[in-house]
Tab-separated table of C-alpha atoms in Angstrom:
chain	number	residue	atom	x	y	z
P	72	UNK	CA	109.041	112.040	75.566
P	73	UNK	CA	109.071	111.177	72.451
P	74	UNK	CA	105.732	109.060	70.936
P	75	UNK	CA	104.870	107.568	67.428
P	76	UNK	CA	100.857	106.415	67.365
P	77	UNK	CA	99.895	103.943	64.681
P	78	UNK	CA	96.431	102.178	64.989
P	79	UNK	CA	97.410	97.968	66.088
P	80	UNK	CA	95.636	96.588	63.466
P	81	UNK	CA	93.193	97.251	60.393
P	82	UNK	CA	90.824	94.816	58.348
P	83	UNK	CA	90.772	95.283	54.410
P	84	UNK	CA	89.550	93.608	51.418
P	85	UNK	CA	91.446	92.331	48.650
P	86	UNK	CA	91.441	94.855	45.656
P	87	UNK	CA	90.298	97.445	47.729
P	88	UNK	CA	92.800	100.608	49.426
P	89	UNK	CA	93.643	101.062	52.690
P	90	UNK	CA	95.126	103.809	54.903
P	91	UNK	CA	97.463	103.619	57.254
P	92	UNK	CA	97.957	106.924	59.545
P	93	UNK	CA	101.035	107.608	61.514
P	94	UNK	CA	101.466	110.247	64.450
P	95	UNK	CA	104.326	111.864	65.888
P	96	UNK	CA	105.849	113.614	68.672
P	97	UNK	CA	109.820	113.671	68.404
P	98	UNK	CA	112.592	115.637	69.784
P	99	UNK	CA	113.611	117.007	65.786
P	100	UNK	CA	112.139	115.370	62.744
P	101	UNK	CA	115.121	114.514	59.876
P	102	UNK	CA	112.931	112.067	58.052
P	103	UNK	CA	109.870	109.422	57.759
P	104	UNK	CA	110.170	105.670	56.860
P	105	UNK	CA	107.490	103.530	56.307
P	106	UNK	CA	108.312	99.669	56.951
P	107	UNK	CA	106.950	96.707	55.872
P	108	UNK	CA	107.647	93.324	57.681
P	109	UNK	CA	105.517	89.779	57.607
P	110	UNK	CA	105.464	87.968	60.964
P	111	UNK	CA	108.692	86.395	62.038
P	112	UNK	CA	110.810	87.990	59.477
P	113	UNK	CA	112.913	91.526	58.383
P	114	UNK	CA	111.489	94.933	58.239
P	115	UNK	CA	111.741	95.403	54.300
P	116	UNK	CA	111.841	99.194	53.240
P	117	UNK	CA	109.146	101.000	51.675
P	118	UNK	CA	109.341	104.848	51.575
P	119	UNK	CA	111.351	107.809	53.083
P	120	UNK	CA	109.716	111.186	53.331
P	121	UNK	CA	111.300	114.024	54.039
P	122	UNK	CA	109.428	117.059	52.736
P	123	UNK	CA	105.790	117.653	53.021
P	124	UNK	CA	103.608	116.026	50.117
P	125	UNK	CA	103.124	112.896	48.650
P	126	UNK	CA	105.718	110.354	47.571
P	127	UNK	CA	104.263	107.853	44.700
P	128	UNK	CA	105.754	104.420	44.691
P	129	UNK	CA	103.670	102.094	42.449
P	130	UNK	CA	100.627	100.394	44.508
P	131	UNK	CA	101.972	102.709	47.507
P	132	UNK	CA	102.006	105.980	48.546
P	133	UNK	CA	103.018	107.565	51.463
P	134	UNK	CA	102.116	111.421	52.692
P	135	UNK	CA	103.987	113.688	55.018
P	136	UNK	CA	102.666	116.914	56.986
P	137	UNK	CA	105.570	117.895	59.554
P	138	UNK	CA	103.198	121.071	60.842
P	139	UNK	CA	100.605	118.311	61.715
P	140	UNK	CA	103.322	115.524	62.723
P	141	UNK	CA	101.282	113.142	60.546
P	142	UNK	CA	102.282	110.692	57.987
P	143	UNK	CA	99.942	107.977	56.248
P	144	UNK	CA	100.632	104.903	53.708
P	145	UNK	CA	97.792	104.651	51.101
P	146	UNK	CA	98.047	100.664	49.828
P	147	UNK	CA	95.937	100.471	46.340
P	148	UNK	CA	94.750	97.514	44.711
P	149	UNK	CA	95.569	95.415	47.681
P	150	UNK	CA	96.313	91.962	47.329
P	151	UNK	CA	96.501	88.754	49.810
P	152	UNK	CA	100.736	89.055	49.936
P	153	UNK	CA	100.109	92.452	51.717
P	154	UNK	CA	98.866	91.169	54.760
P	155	UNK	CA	101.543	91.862	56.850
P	156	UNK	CA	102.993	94.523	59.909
P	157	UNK	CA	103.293	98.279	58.916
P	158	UNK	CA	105.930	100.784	60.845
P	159	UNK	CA	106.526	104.072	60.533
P	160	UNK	CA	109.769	105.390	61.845
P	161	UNK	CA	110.663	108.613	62.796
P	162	UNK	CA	114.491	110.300	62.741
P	163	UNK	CA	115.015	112.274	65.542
P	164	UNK	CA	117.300	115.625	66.283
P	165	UNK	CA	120.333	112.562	66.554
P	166	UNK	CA	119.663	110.855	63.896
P	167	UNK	CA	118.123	107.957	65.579
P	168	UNK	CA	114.866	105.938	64.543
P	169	UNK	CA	112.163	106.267	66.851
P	170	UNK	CA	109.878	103.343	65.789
P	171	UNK	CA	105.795	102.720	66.055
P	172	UNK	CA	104.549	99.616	67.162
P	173	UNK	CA	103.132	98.494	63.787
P	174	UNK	CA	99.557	98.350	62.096
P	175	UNK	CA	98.551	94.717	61.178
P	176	UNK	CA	96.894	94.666	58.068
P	177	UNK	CA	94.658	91.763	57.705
P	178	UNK	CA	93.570	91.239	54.154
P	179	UNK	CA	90.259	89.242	53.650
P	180	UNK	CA	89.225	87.572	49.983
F	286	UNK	CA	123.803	89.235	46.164
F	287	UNK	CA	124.998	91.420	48.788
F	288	UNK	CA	123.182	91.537	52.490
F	289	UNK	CA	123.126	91.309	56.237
F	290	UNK	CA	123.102	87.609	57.794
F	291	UNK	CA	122.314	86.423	61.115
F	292	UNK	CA	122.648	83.622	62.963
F	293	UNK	CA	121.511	81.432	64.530
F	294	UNK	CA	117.761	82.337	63.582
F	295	UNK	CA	116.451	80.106	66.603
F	296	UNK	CA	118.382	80.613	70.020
F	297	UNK	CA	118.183	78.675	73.326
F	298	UNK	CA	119.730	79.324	76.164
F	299	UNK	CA	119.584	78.962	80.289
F	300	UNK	CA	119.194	81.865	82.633
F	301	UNK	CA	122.394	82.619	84.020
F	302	UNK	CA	124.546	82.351	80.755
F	303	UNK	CA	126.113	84.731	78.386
F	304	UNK	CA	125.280	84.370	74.783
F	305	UNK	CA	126.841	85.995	71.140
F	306	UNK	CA	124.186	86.857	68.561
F	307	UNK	CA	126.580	87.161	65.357
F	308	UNK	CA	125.286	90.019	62.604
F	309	UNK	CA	128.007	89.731	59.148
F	310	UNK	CA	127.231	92.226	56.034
F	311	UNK	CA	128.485	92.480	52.817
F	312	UNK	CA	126.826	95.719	51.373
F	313	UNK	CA	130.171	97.953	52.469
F	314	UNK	CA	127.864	99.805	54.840
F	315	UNK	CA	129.570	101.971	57.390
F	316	UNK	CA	126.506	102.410	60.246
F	317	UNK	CA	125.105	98.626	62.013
F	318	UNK	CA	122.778	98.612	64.557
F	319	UNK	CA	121.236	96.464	67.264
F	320	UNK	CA	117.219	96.515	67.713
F	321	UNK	CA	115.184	94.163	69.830
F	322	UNK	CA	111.403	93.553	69.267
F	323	UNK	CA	108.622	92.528	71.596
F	324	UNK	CA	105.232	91.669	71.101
F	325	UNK	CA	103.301	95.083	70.652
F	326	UNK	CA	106.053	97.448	70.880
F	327	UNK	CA	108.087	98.775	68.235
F	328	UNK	CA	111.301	98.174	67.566
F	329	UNK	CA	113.815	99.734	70.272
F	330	UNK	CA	117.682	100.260	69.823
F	331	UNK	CA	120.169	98.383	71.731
F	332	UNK	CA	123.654	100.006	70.458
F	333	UNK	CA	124.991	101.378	66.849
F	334	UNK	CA	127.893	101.765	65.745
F	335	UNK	CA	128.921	104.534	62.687
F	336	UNK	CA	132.658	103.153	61.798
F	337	UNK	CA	135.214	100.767	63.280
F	338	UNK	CA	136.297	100.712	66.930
F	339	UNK	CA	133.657	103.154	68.070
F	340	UNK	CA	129.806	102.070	69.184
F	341	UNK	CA	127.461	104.048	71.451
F	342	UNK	CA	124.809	102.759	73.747
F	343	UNK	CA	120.959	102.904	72.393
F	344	UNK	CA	117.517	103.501	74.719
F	345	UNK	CA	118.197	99.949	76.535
F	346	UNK	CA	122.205	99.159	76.072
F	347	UNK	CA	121.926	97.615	80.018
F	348	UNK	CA	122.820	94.099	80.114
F	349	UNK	CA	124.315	94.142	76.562
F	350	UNK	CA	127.672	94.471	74.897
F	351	UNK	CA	128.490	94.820	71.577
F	352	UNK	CA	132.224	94.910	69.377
F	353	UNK	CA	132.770	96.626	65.646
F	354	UNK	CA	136.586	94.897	65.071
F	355	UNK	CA	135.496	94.837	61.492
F	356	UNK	CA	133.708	96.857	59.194
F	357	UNK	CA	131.290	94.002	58.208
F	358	UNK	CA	130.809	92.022	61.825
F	359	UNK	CA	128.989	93.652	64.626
F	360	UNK	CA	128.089	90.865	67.370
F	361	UNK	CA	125.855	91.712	69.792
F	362	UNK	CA	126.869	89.701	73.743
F	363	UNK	CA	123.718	89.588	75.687
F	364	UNK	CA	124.412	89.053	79.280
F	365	UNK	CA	123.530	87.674	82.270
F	366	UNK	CA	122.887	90.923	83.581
F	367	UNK	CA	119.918	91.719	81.268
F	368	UNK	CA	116.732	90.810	83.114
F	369	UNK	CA	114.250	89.962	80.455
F	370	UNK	CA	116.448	88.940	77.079
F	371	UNK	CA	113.534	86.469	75.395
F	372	UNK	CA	112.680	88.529	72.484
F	373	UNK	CA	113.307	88.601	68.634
F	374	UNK	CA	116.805	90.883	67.562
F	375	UNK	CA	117.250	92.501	64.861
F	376	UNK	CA	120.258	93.515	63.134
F	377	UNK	CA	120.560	96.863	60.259
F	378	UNK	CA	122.992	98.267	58.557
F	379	UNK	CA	123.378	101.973	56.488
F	380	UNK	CA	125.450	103.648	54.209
F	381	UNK	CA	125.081	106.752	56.868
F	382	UNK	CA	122.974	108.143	59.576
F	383	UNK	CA	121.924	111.344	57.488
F	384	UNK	CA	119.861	111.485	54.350
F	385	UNK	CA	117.733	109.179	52.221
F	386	UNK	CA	119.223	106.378	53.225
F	387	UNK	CA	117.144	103.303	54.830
F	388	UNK	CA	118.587	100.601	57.336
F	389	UNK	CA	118.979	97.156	55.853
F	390	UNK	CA	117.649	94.502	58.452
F	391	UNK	CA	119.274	90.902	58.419
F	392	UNK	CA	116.424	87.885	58.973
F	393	UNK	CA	116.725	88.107	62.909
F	394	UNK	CA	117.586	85.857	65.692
F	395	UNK	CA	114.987	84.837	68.262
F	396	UNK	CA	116.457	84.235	71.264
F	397	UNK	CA	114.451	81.583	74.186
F	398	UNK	CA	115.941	82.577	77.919
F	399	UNK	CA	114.474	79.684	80.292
């Protein structure tokens, strides 16, 4: 079957980085999204990765490794507006999104 | 400003009755989608649809129905049939399938079954 692993939830401090790690076990890989949505609203786009590597997009980050089925989103200089859910998504051999369940990120002052 | 709406954002309704969540986008995207979200799962696809007139069914499409009569309208019917429809839905929309190109979610509709 297919599977996508994200821890539930992590703990950070504000100003600090965190890591969030994805795995994945999908029938064909054609692309990762990382997702950001706060409780009770939208998933809100944050990065696509495609190839292996890292993909810099201003306080985030998000790395790819398709031989390891592994994905992460580095968060820098976190502040308190960050606390919210995390998903990584997965497209399959159809072109479908196979979704995680989410990290929450708690941020602490 | 272009976008996906959805509404109502609060839903009640009795067990044993049909009910129409509606989904309307501006953003001249060709692919919508259905998801529904439950506590600690992710999010899991009800139908999609990749032009006019033509939908397929998604991972749990049972107890649903959908119509794409319009490019930017894609209501989603959930049924009497479907045994457990409390649960927050979401509604996307893409340019495409393929390539770089992220789904747009509207602000959801949480829908109370008693």
């Amino acid at each position: 079957g297919q599977n996508i692993d994200q821890p539930t939830e992590m703990t950070a401090t504000e100003g600090a980085i965190v890591q969030i790690n994805c795995t994945y076990q999908t029938s064909g890989f054609n692309g990762l999204f990382w997702y950001q949505q706060h409780a009770g609203e939208a998933p809100t786009f944050l990065s696509y990765n495609v190839l292996d590597g890292l993909e810099e997009k201003g306080r985030f980050s998000s790395f790819l490794s398709r031989s390891k089925g592994y994905s992460y989103l580095l968060l820098k200089e976190l502040q308190m507006k960050d606390s919210a859910s995390y998903l990584c998504a997965v497209r399959d051999s159809n072109y479908q999104l196979i979704w995680g369940a989410g990290t929450k990120l708690i941020i602490k002052p | 400003d272009g976008g996906i709406t959805q509404s109502p954002k609060y839903l009640f309704r009795k067990e044993g009755q049909n009910v129409t969540l509606s989904c309307e986008q501006n953003l001249n995207h060709d692919a919508m989608y259905w998801y529904r979200q439950d506590p600690g799962q992710g999010l899991r696809l009800i139908y999609y649809s990749q032009i006019v007139n033509d939908f397929q069914k998604g991972d749990i499409a049972e107890g649903y129905s959908v119509s794409r009569e319009k490019k930017e309208s894609f209501p989603l019917t959930v049924t009497s049939a479907q045994k457990n429809p409390t649960a927050f839905y979401l509604c996307a929309s893409s340019i495409g399938q393929g390539g770089p190109y992220e789904q747009y979610f509207g602000p959801g509709t949480r829908l109370t079954v008693t």
